[in-house]
mmCIF file of N, CA and C in Angstrom:
data_model
loop_
_atom_site.group_PDB
_atom_site.id
_atom_site.type_symbol
_atom_site.label_atom_id
_atom_site.label_comp_id
_atom_site.label_asym_id
_atom_site.label_seq_id
_atom_site.Cartn_x
_atom_site.Cartn_y
_atom_site.Cartn_z
ATOM 1 N N UNK A 1 0.844 -1.172 0.000
ATOM 2 C CA UNK A 1 0.000 0.000 0.000
ATOM 3 C C UNK A 1 0.895 1.243 0.000
ATOM 4 N N UNK A 2 0.600 2.229 -0.838
ATOM 5 C CA UNK A 2 1.431 3.427 -0.890
ATOM 6 C C UNK A 2 1.287 4.259 0.384
ATOM 7 N N UNK A 3 2.267 5.109 0.591
ATOM 8 C CA UNK A 3 2.253 5.979 1.769
ATOM 9 C C UNK A 3 1.108 6.979 1.659
ATOM 10 N N UNK A 4 0.536 7.363 2.789
ATOM 11 C CA UNK A 4 -0.566 8.323 2.736
ATOM 12 C C UNK A 4 -0.081 9.693 2.243
ATOM 13 N N UNK A 5 -0.931 10.363 1.514
ATOM 14 C CA UNK A 5 -0.571 11.665 0.963
ATOM 15 C C UNK A 5 -1.131 12.821 1.779
ATOM 16 N N UNK A 6 -1.725 12.525 2.906
ATOM 17 C CA UNK A 6 -2.293 13.575 3.740
ATOM 18 C C UNK A 6 -1.181 14.413 4.367
ATOM 19 N N UNK A 7 -1.362 15.717 4.378
ATOM 20 C CA UNK A 7 -0.346 16.619 4.917
ATOM 21 C C UNK A 7 -0.299 16.536 6.438
ATOM 22 N N UNK A 8 0.885 16.686 6.962
ATOM 23 C CA UNK A 8 1.097 16.728 8.406
ATOM 24 C C UNK A 8 1.081 18.191 8.837
ATOM 25 N N UNK A 9 0.891 18.432 10.122
ATOM 26 C CA UNK A 9 0.828 19.814 10.617
ATOM 27 C C UNK A 9 2.107 20.587 10.341
ATOM 28 N N UNK A 10 3.232 19.910 10.306
ATOM 29 C CA UNK A 10 4.496 20.607 10.086
ATOM 30 C C UNK A 10 4.850 20.713 8.604
ATOM 31 N N UNK A 11 3.997 20.260 7.728
ATOM 32 C CA UNK A 11 4.263 20.329 6.295
ATOM 33 C C UNK A 11 3.684 21.580 5.643
ATOM 34 N N UNK A 12 3.211 22.488 6.401
ATOM 35 C CA UNK A 12 2.563 23.675 5.868
ATOM 36 C C UNK A 12 3.587 24.779 5.578
ATOM 37 N N UNK A 13 3.328 25.631 4.617
ATOM 38 C CA UNK A 13 4.237 26.758 4.368
ATOM 39 C C UNK A 13 4.296 27.744 5.528
ATOM 40 N N UNK A 14 3.336 27.695 6.433
ATOM 41 C CA UNK A 14 3.339 28.602 7.579
ATOM 42 C C UNK A 14 4.547 28.376 8.473
ATOM 43 N N UNK A 15 5.144 27.196 8.401
ATOM 44 C CA UNK A 15 6.333 26.905 9.212
ATOM 45 C C UNK A 15 7.506 27.777 8.782
ATOM 46 N N UNK A 16 7.544 28.202 7.530
ATOM 47 C CA UNK A 16 8.660 29.000 7.013
ATOM 48 C C UNK A 16 8.509 30.492 7.269
ATOM 49 N N UNK A 17 7.382 30.949 7.791
ATOM 50 C CA UNK A 17 7.187 32.384 7.989
ATOM 51 C C UNK A 17 8.150 32.954 9.030
ATOM 52 N N UNK A 18 8.318 32.277 10.155
ATOM 53 C CA UNK A 18 9.204 32.756 11.211
ATOM 54 C C UNK A 18 10.662 32.834 10.778
ATOM 55 N N UNK A 19 11.232 31.749 10.234
ATOM 56 C CA UNK A 19 12.626 31.825 9.791
ATOM 57 C C UNK A 19 12.861 32.848 8.674
ATOM 58 N N UNK A 20 11.905 33.003 7.780
ATOM 59 C CA UNK A 20 12.047 34.017 6.736
ATOM 60 C C UNK A 20 12.042 35.410 7.348
ATOM 61 N N UNK A 21 11.196 35.621 8.331
ATOM 62 C CA UNK A 21 11.161 36.910 9.020
ATOM 63 C C UNK A 21 12.474 37.184 9.746
ATOM 64 N N UNK A 22 13.076 36.153 10.318
ATOM 65 C CA UNK A 22 14.359 36.338 11.012
ATOM 66 C C UNK A 22 15.450 36.750 10.021
ATOM 67 N N UNK A 23 15.516 36.088 8.888
ATOM 68 C CA UNK A 23 16.543 36.407 7.890
ATOM 69 C C UNK A 23 16.365 37.836 7.385
ATOM 70 N N UNK A 24 15.143 38.209 7.047
ATOM 71 C CA UNK A 24 14.902 39.572 6.574
ATOM 72 C C UNK A 24 15.125 40.605 7.677
ATOM 73 N N UNK A 25 14.783 40.259 8.915
ATOM 74 C CA UNK A 25 15.013 41.165 10.036
ATOM 75 C C UNK A 25 16.486 41.387 10.306
ATOM 76 N N UNK A 26 17.271 40.333 10.228
ATOM 77 C CA UNK A 26 18.726 40.475 10.406
ATOM 78 C C UNK A 26 19.299 41.331 9.287
ATOM 79 N N UNK A 27 18.856 41.116 8.062
ATOM 80 C CA UNK A 27 19.301 41.933 6.937
ATOM 81 C C UNK A 27 18.966 43.404 7.168
ATOM 82 N N UNK A 28 17.785 43.664 7.687
ATOM 83 C CA UNK A 28 17.361 45.035 7.934
ATOM 84 C C UNK A 28 18.195 45.691 9.035
ATOM 85 N N UNK A 29 18.450 44.966 10.110
ATOM 86 C CA UNK A 29 19.252 45.520 11.211
ATOM 87 C C UNK A 29 20.699 45.741 10.765
ATOM 88 N N UNK A 30 21.246 44.824 9.983
ATOM 89 C CA UNK A 30 22.609 45.006 9.466
ATOM 90 C C UNK A 30 22.672 46.239 8.577
ATOM 91 N N UNK A 31 21.639 46.461 7.790
ATOM 92 C CA UNK A 31 21.586 47.653 6.950
ATOM 93 C C UNK A 31 21.556 48.930 7.765
ATOM 94 N N UNK A 32 20.801 48.932 8.851
ATOM 95 C CA UNK A 32 20.759 50.110 9.720
ATOM 96 C C UNK A 32 22.122 50.352 10.357
ATOM 97 N N UNK A 33 22.779 49.284 10.788
ATOM 98 C CA UNK A 33 24.114 49.437 11.376
ATOM 99 C C UNK A 33 25.115 49.956 10.347
ATOM 100 N N UNK A 34 24.941 49.585 9.081
ATOM 101 C CA UNK A 34 25.823 50.112 8.027
ATOM 102 C C UNK A 34 25.519 51.581 7.768
ATOM 103 N N UNK A 35 24.259 51.968 7.846
ATOM 104 C CA UNK A 35 23.895 53.371 7.647
ATOM 105 C C UNK A 35 24.467 54.234 8.762
ATOM 106 N N UNK A 36 24.399 53.745 9.993
ATOM 107 C CA UNK A 36 24.901 54.499 11.138
ATOM 108 C C UNK A 36 26.419 54.604 11.108
ATOM 109 N N UNK A 37 27.079 53.641 10.510
ATOM 110 C CA UNK A 37 28.527 53.677 10.407
ATOM 111 C C UNK A 37 29.239 52.654 11.262
ATOM 112 N N UNK A 38 28.505 51.752 11.865
ATOM 113 C CA UNK A 38 29.134 50.728 12.701
ATOM 114 C C UNK A 38 29.672 49.557 11.891
ATOM 115 N N UNK A 39 29.247 49.445 10.641
ATOM 116 C CA UNK A 39 29.730 48.403 9.741
ATOM 117 C C UNK A 39 30.359 49.071 8.520
ATOM 118 N N UNK A 40 31.146 48.352 7.737
ATOM 119 C CA UNK A 40 31.839 48.960 6.591
ATOM 120 C C UNK A 40 30.882 49.627 5.607
ATOM 121 N N UNK A 41 31.339 50.726 5.012
ATOM 122 C CA UNK A 41 30.497 51.502 4.113
ATOM 123 C C UNK A 41 30.227 50.768 2.795
ATOM 124 N N UNK A 42 31.074 49.812 2.425
ATOM 125 C CA UNK A 42 30.819 49.034 1.211
ATOM 126 C C UNK A 42 29.514 48.247 1.350
ATOM 127 N N UNK A 43 29.223 47.805 2.556
ATOM 128 C CA UNK A 43 27.985 47.095 2.817
ATOM 129 C C UNK A 43 26.773 48.004 2.628
ATOM 130 N N UNK A 44 26.958 49.284 2.846
ATOM 131 C CA UNK A 44 25.876 50.252 2.711
ATOM 132 C C UNK A 44 25.365 50.333 1.285
ATOM 133 N N UNK A 45 26.248 50.236 0.308
ATOM 134 C CA UNK A 45 25.836 50.338 -1.091
ATOM 135 C C UNK A 45 24.895 49.201 -1.480
ATOM 136 N N UNK A 46 25.063 48.047 -0.889
ATOM 137 C CA UNK A 46 24.221 46.902 -1.223
ATOM 138 C C UNK A 46 22.923 46.869 -0.419
ATOM 139 N N UNK A 47 22.949 47.385 0.785
ATOM 140 C CA UNK A 47 21.799 47.230 1.664
ATOM 141 C C UNK A 47 20.858 48.424 1.702
ATOM 142 N N UNK A 48 21.301 49.600 1.349
ATOM 143 C CA UNK A 48 20.492 50.808 1.533
ATOM 144 C C UNK A 48 19.124 50.740 0.864
ATOM 145 N N UNK A 49 19.020 50.353 -0.402
ATOM 146 C CA UNK A 49 17.687 50.373 -1.002
ATOM 147 C C UNK A 49 16.742 49.299 -0.466
ATOM 148 N N UNK A 50 17.282 48.232 0.087
ATOM 149 C CA UNK A 50 16.447 47.110 0.487
ATOM 150 C C UNK A 50 16.122 47.064 1.975
ATOM 151 N N UNK A 51 16.764 47.898 2.777
ATOM 152 C CA UNK A 51 16.585 47.822 4.226
ATOM 153 C C UNK A 51 15.154 48.125 4.661
ATOM 154 N N UNK A 52 14.529 49.214 4.218
ATOM 155 C CA UNK A 52 13.150 49.437 4.684
ATOM 156 C C UNK A 52 12.170 48.395 4.146
ATOM 157 N N UNK A 53 12.410 47.909 2.944
ATOM 158 C CA UNK A 53 11.537 46.873 2.383
ATOM 159 C C UNK A 53 11.679 45.580 3.177
ATOM 160 N N UNK A 54 12.919 45.186 3.470
ATOM 161 C CA UNK A 54 13.153 43.954 4.231
ATOM 162 C C UNK A 54 12.570 44.064 5.631
ATOM 163 N N UNK A 55 12.691 45.224 6.258
ATOM 164 C CA UNK A 55 12.132 45.403 7.598
ATOM 165 C C UNK A 55 10.622 45.296 7.610
ATOM 166 N N UNK A 56 9.976 45.938 6.652
ATOM 167 C CA UNK A 56 8.520 45.871 6.583
ATOM 168 C C UNK A 56 8.010 44.472 6.297
ATOM 169 N N UNK A 57 8.656 43.789 5.368
ATOM 170 C CA UNK A 57 8.238 42.427 5.053
ATOM 171 C C UNK A 57 8.504 41.498 6.232
ATOM 172 N N UNK A 58 9.600 41.716 6.959
ATOM 173 C CA UNK A 58 9.884 40.885 8.134
ATOM 174 C C UNK A 58 8.814 41.056 9.200
ATOM 175 N N UNK A 59 8.329 42.280 9.372
ATOM 176 C CA UNK A 59 7.264 42.503 10.365
ATOM 177 C C UNK A 59 5.989 41.779 9.948
ATOM 178 N N UNK A 60 5.633 41.885 8.683
ATOM 179 C CA UNK A 60 4.402 41.245 8.207
ATOM 180 C C UNK A 60 4.505 39.717 8.286
ATOM 181 N N UNK A 61 5.624 39.165 7.800
ATOM 182 C CA UNK A 61 5.784 37.711 7.846
ATOM 183 C C UNK A 61 5.889 37.208 9.280
ATOM 184 N N UNK A 62 6.543 37.978 10.131
ATOM 185 C CA UNK A 62 6.641 37.590 11.537
ATOM 186 C C UNK A 62 5.291 37.597 12.230
ATOM 187 N N UNK A 63 4.462 38.592 11.917
ATOM 188 C CA UNK A 63 3.122 38.640 12.512
ATOM 189 C C UNK A 63 2.286 37.453 12.052
ATOM 190 N N UNK A 64 2.388 37.111 10.787
ATOM 191 C CA UNK A 64 1.667 35.934 10.304
ATOM 192 C C UNK A 64 2.251 34.652 10.901
ATOM 193 N N UNK A 65 3.572 34.631 11.102
ATOM 194 C CA UNK A 65 4.194 33.483 11.754
ATOM 195 C C UNK A 65 3.715 33.313 13.181
ATOM 196 N N UNK A 66 3.540 34.429 13.895
ATOM 197 C CA UNK A 66 3.008 34.369 15.259
ATOM 198 C C UNK A 66 1.582 33.824 15.232
ATOM 199 N N UNK A 67 0.790 34.291 14.301
ATOM 200 C CA UNK A 67 -0.591 33.822 14.181
ATOM 201 C C UNK A 67 -0.645 32.309 13.956
ATOM 202 N N UNK A 68 0.168 31.831 13.028
ATOM 203 C CA UNK A 68 0.145 30.397 12.725
ATOM 204 C C UNK A 68 0.811 29.568 13.822
ATOM 205 N N UNK A 69 1.821 30.123 14.485
ATOM 206 C CA UNK A 69 2.468 29.375 15.565
ATOM 207 C C UNK A 69 1.518 29.191 16.742
ATOM 208 N N UNK A 70 0.670 30.159 16.973
ATOM 209 C CA UNK A 70 -0.319 30.006 18.047
ATOM 210 C C UNK A 70 -1.350 28.940 17.704
ATOM 211 N N UNK A 71 -1.482 28.621 16.427
ATOM 212 C CA UNK A 71 -2.394 27.559 15.997
ATOM 213 C C UNK A 71 -1.686 26.215 15.866
ATOM 214 N N UNK A 72 -0.374 26.184 16.103
ATOM 215 C CA UNK A 72 0.344 24.917 16.122
ATOM 216 C C UNK A 72 1.265 24.659 14.948
ATOM 217 N N UNK A 73 1.416 25.598 14.034
ATOM 218 C CA UNK A 73 2.297 25.400 12.875
ATOM 219 C C UNK A 73 3.464 26.368 12.981
ATOM 220 N N UNK A 74 4.633 25.866 13.274
ATOM 221 C CA UNK A 74 5.819 26.705 13.374
ATOM 222 C C UNK A 74 6.202 26.987 14.813
ATOM 223 N N UNK A 75 7.317 27.698 14.958
ATOM 224 C CA UNK A 75 7.833 28.034 16.286
ATOM 225 C C UNK A 75 7.506 29.480 16.621
ATOM 226 N N UNK A 76 6.975 29.689 17.817
ATOM 227 C CA UNK A 76 6.564 31.026 18.224
ATOM 228 C C UNK A 76 7.755 31.942 18.455
ATOM 229 N N UNK A 77 8.816 31.449 19.095
ATOM 230 C CA UNK A 77 9.943 32.320 19.426
ATOM 231 C C UNK A 77 10.653 32.798 18.170
ATOM 232 N N UNK A 78 10.701 31.985 17.130
ATOM 233 C CA UNK A 78 11.350 32.393 15.881
ATOM 234 C C UNK A 78 10.540 33.496 15.220
ATOM 235 N N UNK A 79 9.232 33.357 15.216
ATOM 236 C CA UNK A 79 8.375 34.375 14.612
ATOM 237 C C UNK A 79 8.456 35.688 15.383
ATOM 238 N N UNK A 80 8.510 35.611 16.701
ATOM 239 C CA UNK A 80 8.628 36.829 17.509
ATOM 240 C C UNK A 80 9.975 37.491 17.266
ATOM 241 N N UNK A 81 11.041 36.708 17.199
ATOM 242 C CA UNK A 81 12.372 37.271 16.937
ATOM 243 C C UNK A 81 12.412 37.953 15.569
ATOM 244 N N UNK A 82 11.821 37.351 14.558
ATOM 245 C CA UNK A 82 11.784 37.967 13.233
ATOM 246 C C UNK A 82 10.991 39.252 13.220
ATOM 247 N N UNK A 83 9.877 39.271 13.941
ATOM 248 C CA UNK A 83 9.062 40.484 14.012
ATOM 249 C C UNK A 83 9.818 41.609 14.704
ATOM 250 N N UNK A 84 10.482 41.291 15.793
ATOM 251 C CA UNK A 84 11.227 42.317 16.538
ATOM 252 C C UNK A 84 12.399 42.846 15.713
ATOM 253 N N UNK A 85 13.157 41.960 15.090
ATOM 254 C CA UNK A 85 14.289 42.408 14.268
ATOM 255 C C UNK A 85 13.817 43.245 13.080
ATOM 256 N N UNK A 86 12.763 42.820 12.437
ATOM 257 C CA UNK A 86 12.220 43.594 11.326
ATOM 258 C C UNK A 86 11.719 44.952 11.775
ATOM 259 N N UNK A 87 11.062 44.987 12.920
ATOM 260 C CA UNK A 87 10.592 46.264 13.463
ATOM 261 C C UNK A 87 11.730 47.190 13.805
ATOM 262 N N UNK A 88 12.795 46.650 14.408
ATOM 263 C CA UNK A 88 13.965 47.477 14.719
ATOM 264 C C UNK A 88 14.595 48.052 13.456
ATOM 265 N N UNK A 89 14.746 47.223 12.450
ATOM 266 C CA UNK A 89 15.340 47.694 11.203
ATOM 267 C C UNK A 89 14.481 48.728 10.513
ATOM 268 N N UNK A 90 13.178 48.481 10.440
ATOM 269 C CA UNK A 90 12.283 49.411 9.757
ATOM 270 C C UNK A 90 12.195 50.745 10.496
ATOM 271 N N UNK A 91 12.011 50.694 11.811
ATOM 272 C CA UNK A 91 11.919 51.926 12.601
ATOM 273 C C UNK A 91 13.251 52.666 12.595
ATOM 274 N N UNK A 92 14.355 51.930 12.603
ATOM 275 C CA UNK A 92 15.665 52.579 12.549
ATOM 276 C C UNK A 92 15.868 53.362 11.271
ATOM 277 N N UNK A 93 15.489 52.794 10.147
ATOM 278 C CA UNK A 93 15.638 53.488 8.869
ATOM 279 C C UNK A 93 14.702 54.684 8.795
ATOM 280 N N UNK A 94 13.466 54.515 9.224
ATOM 281 C CA UNK A 94 12.512 55.621 9.185
ATOM 282 C C UNK A 94 12.979 56.746 10.108
ATOM 283 N N UNK A 95 13.502 56.426 11.285
ATOM 284 C CA UNK A 95 14.000 57.455 12.193
ATOM 285 C C UNK A 95 15.204 58.175 11.601
ATOM 286 N N UNK A 96 16.105 57.445 10.972
ATOM 287 C CA UNK A 96 17.264 58.097 10.354
ATOM 288 C C UNK A 96 16.853 59.008 9.201
ATOM 289 N N UNK A 97 15.922 58.551 8.388
ATOM 290 C CA UNK A 97 15.446 59.390 7.289
ATOM 291 C C UNK A 97 14.711 60.619 7.804
ATOM 292 N N UNK A 98 13.977 60.463 8.901
ATOM 293 C CA UNK A 98 13.274 61.608 9.485
ATOM 294 C C UNK A 98 14.282 62.623 10.028
ATOM 295 N N UNK A 99 15.352 62.152 10.686
ATOM 296 C CA UNK A 99 16.362 63.067 11.232
ATOM 297 C C UNK A 99 17.112 63.804 10.140
ATOM 298 N N UNK A 100 17.337 63.134 9.023
ATOM 299 C CA UNK A 100 18.055 63.766 7.921
ATOM 300 C C UNK A 100 17.174 64.818 7.234
ATOM 301 N N UNK A 101 15.891 64.550 7.137
ATOM 302 C CA UNK A 101 15.004 65.460 6.410
ATOM 303 C C UNK A 101 14.610 66.692 7.235
ATOM 304 N N UNK A 102 14.758 66.635 8.550
ATOM 305 C CA UNK A 102 14.358 67.787 9.389
ATOM 306 C C UNK A 102 15.464 68.783 9.485
#
């Protein structure tokens, strides 16, 4: 008899929301650190246009990851970490742009 084709709870794409949010959140925070000057300026050329986008997407994916983790698909701490990192990166870029424009 062939193996059952029914999906398991951990086979859902919702499991990938938290780790994706973490990766994008780390990218966003690294971009903010490059903008501030704590990391090499060569890194700034690659990260500047994508930092606010990565931060915003990390917050959205992390929030959805939290929603699905509370229902049993995925890890809650990973989704929370991705949301926090994405929020830090996004707010950091917006605050820096606000300070420059004033």
